[in-house]
mmCIF file of C-alpha atoms in Angstrom:
data_model
loop_
_atom_site.group_PDB
_atom_site.id
_atom_site.type_symbol
_atom_site.label_atom_id
_atom_site.label_comp_id
_atom_site.label_asym_id
_atom_site.label_seq_id
_atom_site.Cartn_x
_atom_site.Cartn_y
_atom_site.Cartn_z
ATOM 1 C CA ALA W 272 89.626 -1.736 49.537
ATOM 2 C CA GLY W 273 90.211 1.806 48.137
ATOM 3 C CA ASP W 274 91.548 4.781 49.983
ATOM 4 C CA PRO W 275 89.281 7.716 49.743
ATOM 5 C CA GLU W 276 91.835 10.280 50.543
ATOM 6 C CA ALA W 277 94.017 8.901 47.580
ATOM 7 C CA GLY W 278 90.748 8.859 45.458
ATOM 8 C CA GLU W 279 90.220 12.518 46.151
ATOM 9 C CA GLY W 280 93.411 13.190 44.316
ATOM 10 C CA LYS W 281 92.286 11.079 41.273
ATOM 11 C CA ILE W 282 88.775 12.694 40.449
ATOM 12 C CA GLY W 283 89.921 15.663 38.675
ATOM 13 C CA THR W 284 88.178 14.633 35.451
ATOM 14 C CA CYS W 285 85.035 13.084 37.139
ATOM 15 C CA VAL W 286 83.844 16.281 38.879
ATOM 16 C CA ALA W 287 82.910 18.038 35.646
ATOM 17 C CA CYS W 288 79.846 15.663 35.521
ATOM 18 C CA HIS W 289 79.578 14.248 38.844
ATOM 19 C CA GLY W 290 80.516 16.896 41.173
ATOM 20 C CA LYS W 291 83.146 17.044 43.994
ATOM 21 C CA ASP W 292 80.170 16.369 46.166
ATOM 22 C CA GLY W 293 78.991 13.267 44.069
ATOM 23 C CA MET W 294 75.876 15.085 42.692
ATOM 24 C CA GLY W 295 75.366 14.967 39.002
ATOM 25 C CA THR W 296 76.004 18.434 37.524
ATOM 26 C CA ALA W 297 72.932 17.829 34.869
ATOM 27 C CA PRO W 298 70.066 15.437 34.949
ATOM 28 C CA ILE W 299 71.669 12.835 32.724
ATOM 29 C CA TYR W 300 74.666 12.334 35.061
ATOM 30 C CA PRO W 301 74.012 9.925 37.861
ATOM 31 C CA ASN W 302 74.692 10.982 41.486
ATOM 32 C CA LEU W 303 77.560 8.916 42.935
ATOM 33 C CA ALA W 304 77.349 10.117 46.557
ATOM 34 C CA GLY W 305 76.664 7.176 48.838
ATOM 35 C CA GLN W 306 76.506 4.398 46.232
ATOM 36 C CA SER W 307 78.497 1.458 47.680
ATOM 37 C CA ALA W 308 82.209 1.117 46.575
ATOM 38 C CA GLU W 309 81.396 -2.310 45.418
ATOM 39 C CA TYR W 310 78.737 -1.028 42.954
ATOM 40 C CA LEU W 311 81.018 1.850 41.690
ATOM 41 C CA VAL W 312 83.879 -0.447 40.964
ATOM 42 C CA SER W 313 81.725 -2.889 39.134
ATOM 43 C CA ALA W 314 80.344 -0.083 36.829
ATOM 44 C CA MET W 315 83.718 1.362 36.273
ATOM 45 C CA LYS W 316 85.259 -2.048 35.321
ATOM 46 C CA ALA W 317 82.319 -2.736 33.082
ATOM 47 C CA TYR W 318 82.987 0.645 31.193
ATOM 48 C CA ARG W 319 86.736 -0.085 31.189
ATOM 49 C CA ASP W 320 86.193 -3.642 29.725
ATOM 50 C CA GLY W 321 83.924 -2.201 26.954
ATOM 51 C CA GLN W 322 80.958 -4.237 28.360
ATOM 52 C CA ARG W 323 78.717 -1.236 29.208
ATOM 53 C CA GLY W 324 77.537 0.608 26.212
ATOM 54 C CA GLY W 325 74.480 2.912 25.740
ATOM 55 C CA GLY W 326 73.827 5.924 27.973
ATOM 56 C CA MET W 327 76.964 8.068 28.477
ATOM 57 C CA SER W 328 79.310 5.156 27.500
ATOM 58 C CA ALA W 329 80.983 7.144 24.705
ATOM 59 C CA ILE W 330 82.274 9.507 27.388
ATOM 60 C CA MET W 331 82.803 6.917 30.305
ATOM 61 C CA ALA W 332 84.719 4.284 28.332
ATOM 62 C CA PRO W 333 87.554 6.193 27.297
ATOM 63 C CA GLN W 334 87.964 7.693 30.748
ATOM 64 C CA ALA W 335 87.848 4.287 32.418
ATOM 65 C CA GLN W 336 90.309 2.797 30.013
ATOM 66 C CA GLY W 337 93.234 4.834 31.606
ATOM 67 C CA LEU W 338 92.740 3.607 35.116
ATOM 68 C CA SER W 339 94.169 0.895 37.177
ATOM 69 C CA ASP W 340 92.197 -1.364 39.487
ATOM 70 C CA GLU W 341 93.817 0.636 42.231
ATOM 71 C CA ASP W 342 92.619 4.003 40.745
ATOM 72 C CA ILE W 343 88.989 2.583 40.441
ATOM 73 C CA ALA W 344 89.107 1.317 44.057
ATOM 74 C CA ASP W 345 90.375 4.683 45.291
ATOM 75 C CA MET W 346 87.953 6.819 43.365
ATOM 76 C CA SER W 347 84.990 4.538 44.216
ATOM 77 C CA ALA W 348 85.857 4.786 48.034
ATOM 78 C CA TYR W 349 86.015 8.554 47.743
ATOM 79 C CA TYR W 350 82.416 8.695 46.259
ATOM 80 C CA ALA W 351 81.022 6.112 48.396
ATOM 81 C CA ASN W 352 82.117 8.030 51.516
ATOM 82 C CA LEU W 353 79.943 11.041 50.674
ATOM 83 C CA GLU W 354 76.419 11.794 51.745
ATOM 84 C CA PRO W 355 73.889 12.289 48.967
ATOM 85 C CA ALA U 225 57.183 12.466 31.624
ATOM 86 C CA GLY U 226 56.358 9.534 33.768
ATOM 87 C CA ASP U 227 53.860 9.123 36.588
ATOM 88 C CA PRO U 228 55.324 8.211 39.795
ATOM 89 C CA GLU U 229 51.936 6.910 41.153
ATOM 90 C CA ALA U 230 51.624 4.533 38.186
ATOM 91 C CA GLY U 231 55.141 3.571 38.631
ATOM 92 C CA GLU U 232 54.574 2.634 42.231
ATOM 93 C CA GLY U 233 52.235 -0.106 40.651
ATOM 94 C CA LYS U 234 55.026 -1.470 38.438
ATOM 95 C CA ILE U 235 58.145 -1.853 40.596
ATOM 96 C CA GLY U 236 57.155 -5.194 42.193
ATOM 97 C CA THR U 237 60.040 -6.848 40.678
ATOM 98 C CA CYS U 238 62.583 -4.050 41.308
ATOM 99 C CA VAL U 239 62.298 -3.925 45.094
ATOM 100 C CA ALA U 240 63.789 -7.077 45.629
ATOM 101 C CA CYS U 241 67.264 -5.430 44.989
ATOM 102 C CA HIS U 242 66.555 -1.697 44.904
ATOM 103 C CA GLY U 243 64.016 -1.432 47.728
ATOM 104 C CA LYS U 244 60.558 0.282 47.785
ATOM 105 C CA ASP U 245 62.620 3.208 49.305
ATOM 106 C CA GLY U 246 65.072 3.047 46.430
ATOM 107 C CA MET U 247 68.058 1.987 48.568
ATOM 108 C CA GLY U 248 69.834 -1.130 47.453
ATOM 109 C CA THR U 249 69.352 -4.250 49.413
ATOM 110 C CA ALA U 250 73.006 -5.309 49.003
ATOM 111 C CA PRO U 251 76.053 -3.313 48.229
ATOM 112 C CA ILE U 252 76.312 -4.417 44.614
ATOM 113 C CA TYR U 253 72.890 -3.040 43.865
ATOM 114 C CA PRO U 254 72.640 0.649 43.334
ATOM 115 C CA ASN U 255 70.589 3.071 45.167
ATOM 116 C CA LEU U 256 68.072 4.638 42.907
ATOM 117 C CA ALA U 257 66.251 7.204 45.228
ATOM 118 C CA GLY U 258 66.836 10.804 44.184
ATOM 119 C CA GLN U 259 68.524 9.835 40.802
ATOM 120 C CA SER U 260 66.950 11.982 38.030
ATOM 121 C CA ALA U 261 64.294 10.240 35.845
ATOM 122 C CA GLU U 262 66.246 11.212 32.758
ATOM 123 C CA TYR U 263 69.298 9.098 34.061
ATOM 124 C CA LEU U 264 67.040 6.242 35.207
ATOM 125 C CA VAL U 265 65.274 6.068 31.806
ATOM 126 C CA SER U 266 68.639 6.047 29.953
ATOM 127 C CA ALA U 267 70.017 3.294 31.967
ATOM 128 C CA MET U 268 66.858 1.128 31.466
ATOM 129 C CA LYS U 269 66.700 1.728 27.807
ATOM 130 C CA ALA U 270 70.430 0.698 27.483
ATOM 131 C CA TYR U 271 69.627 -2.496 29.352
ATOM 132 C CA ARG U 272 66.502 -3.018 27.202
ATOM 133 C CA ASP U 273 68.242 -2.567 24.189
ATOM 134 C CA GLY U 274 71.072 -4.946 25.048
ATOM 135 C CA GLN U 275 73.819 -2.180 25.013
ATOM 136 C CA ARG U 276 74.607 -2.276 28.838
ATOM 137 C CA GLY U 277 76.496 -5.350 29.799
ATOM 138 C CA GLY U 278 78.708 -6.357 32.597
ATOM 139 C CA GLY U 279 77.855 -5.616 36.088
ATOM 140 C CA MET U 280 74.292 -6.946 36.937
ATOM 141 C CA SER U 281 73.240 -6.956 33.289
ATOM 142 C CA ALA U 282 72.404 -10.762 33.422
ATOM 143 C CA ILE U 283 69.575 -9.785 35.642
ATOM 144 C CA MET U 284 68.656 -6.417 34.410
ATOM 145 C CA ALA U 285 68.475 -6.949 30.638
ATOM 146 C CA PRO U 286 65.832 -9.684 30.795
ATOM 147 C CA GLN U 287 63.801 -7.446 33.316
ATOM 148 C CA ALA U 288 64.052 -4.468 31.155
ATOM 149 C CA GLN U 289 63.031 -6.493 27.917
ATOM 150 C CA GLY U 290 59.414 -6.776 29.135
ATOM 151 C CA LEU U 291 58.846 -3.002 29.647
ATOM 152 C CA SER U 292 57.223 -0.377 27.375
ATOM 153 C CA ASP U 293 58.567 3.205 27.220
ATOM 154 C CA GLU U 294 55.862 4.187 29.238
ATOM 155 C CA ASP U 295 56.467 1.665 32.047
ATOM 156 C CA ILE U 296 60.234 2.760 32.027
ATOM 157 C CA ALA U 297 59.018 6.308 32.408
ATOM 158 C CA ASP U 298 56.698 5.703 35.140
ATOM 159 C CA MET U 299 59.171 3.495 37.050
ATOM 160 C CA SER U 300 61.825 5.998 36.766
ATOM 161 C CA ALA U 301 59.440 8.888 37.935
ATOM 162 C CA TYR U 302 58.659 6.868 40.965
ATOM 163 C CA TYR U 303 62.255 6.206 42.068
ATOM 164 C CA ALA U 304 63.425 9.803 41.060
ATOM 165 C CA ASN U 305 60.738 11.239 43.526
ATOM 166 C CA LEU U 306 62.275 9.522 46.477
ATOM 167 C CA GLU U 307 64.797 11.026 49.068
ATOM 168 C CA PRO U 308 68.061 9.070 49.432
#
């Protein structure tokens, strides 16, 4: 499982749209706070692998492509740990 | 904009995974409560249009394909109105 403390150090880019508190900074950006880590990992890997198109995928896919499995697990653990 | 009361009558299938309260019934299912209607509409249309693969898309795409724009707006308004 991911390490939320390590994840906190890896979300520098995410916060512009998803907030450090996991709440979307504009209506089109989903809230991540309190989603399960399992769901967040699944979504990030679908972006990374080029499976998830539409929506904001033009932004998300390039971001996800630079991430390791461990990065994704840590970042997901960070956001899953927050209260919405 | 969608009508949350009309949406309540259209979410009979959604609740198995996303709950009537908008909280995922298993970790792999995302919480929908309190997401913006704009985001939920975008996600549903990406499933309906076959753009969003990966994750649970094998379940979601067929569900979304039977929905009109109005259905999607109403269902999104219903879930956006809930507190997580």
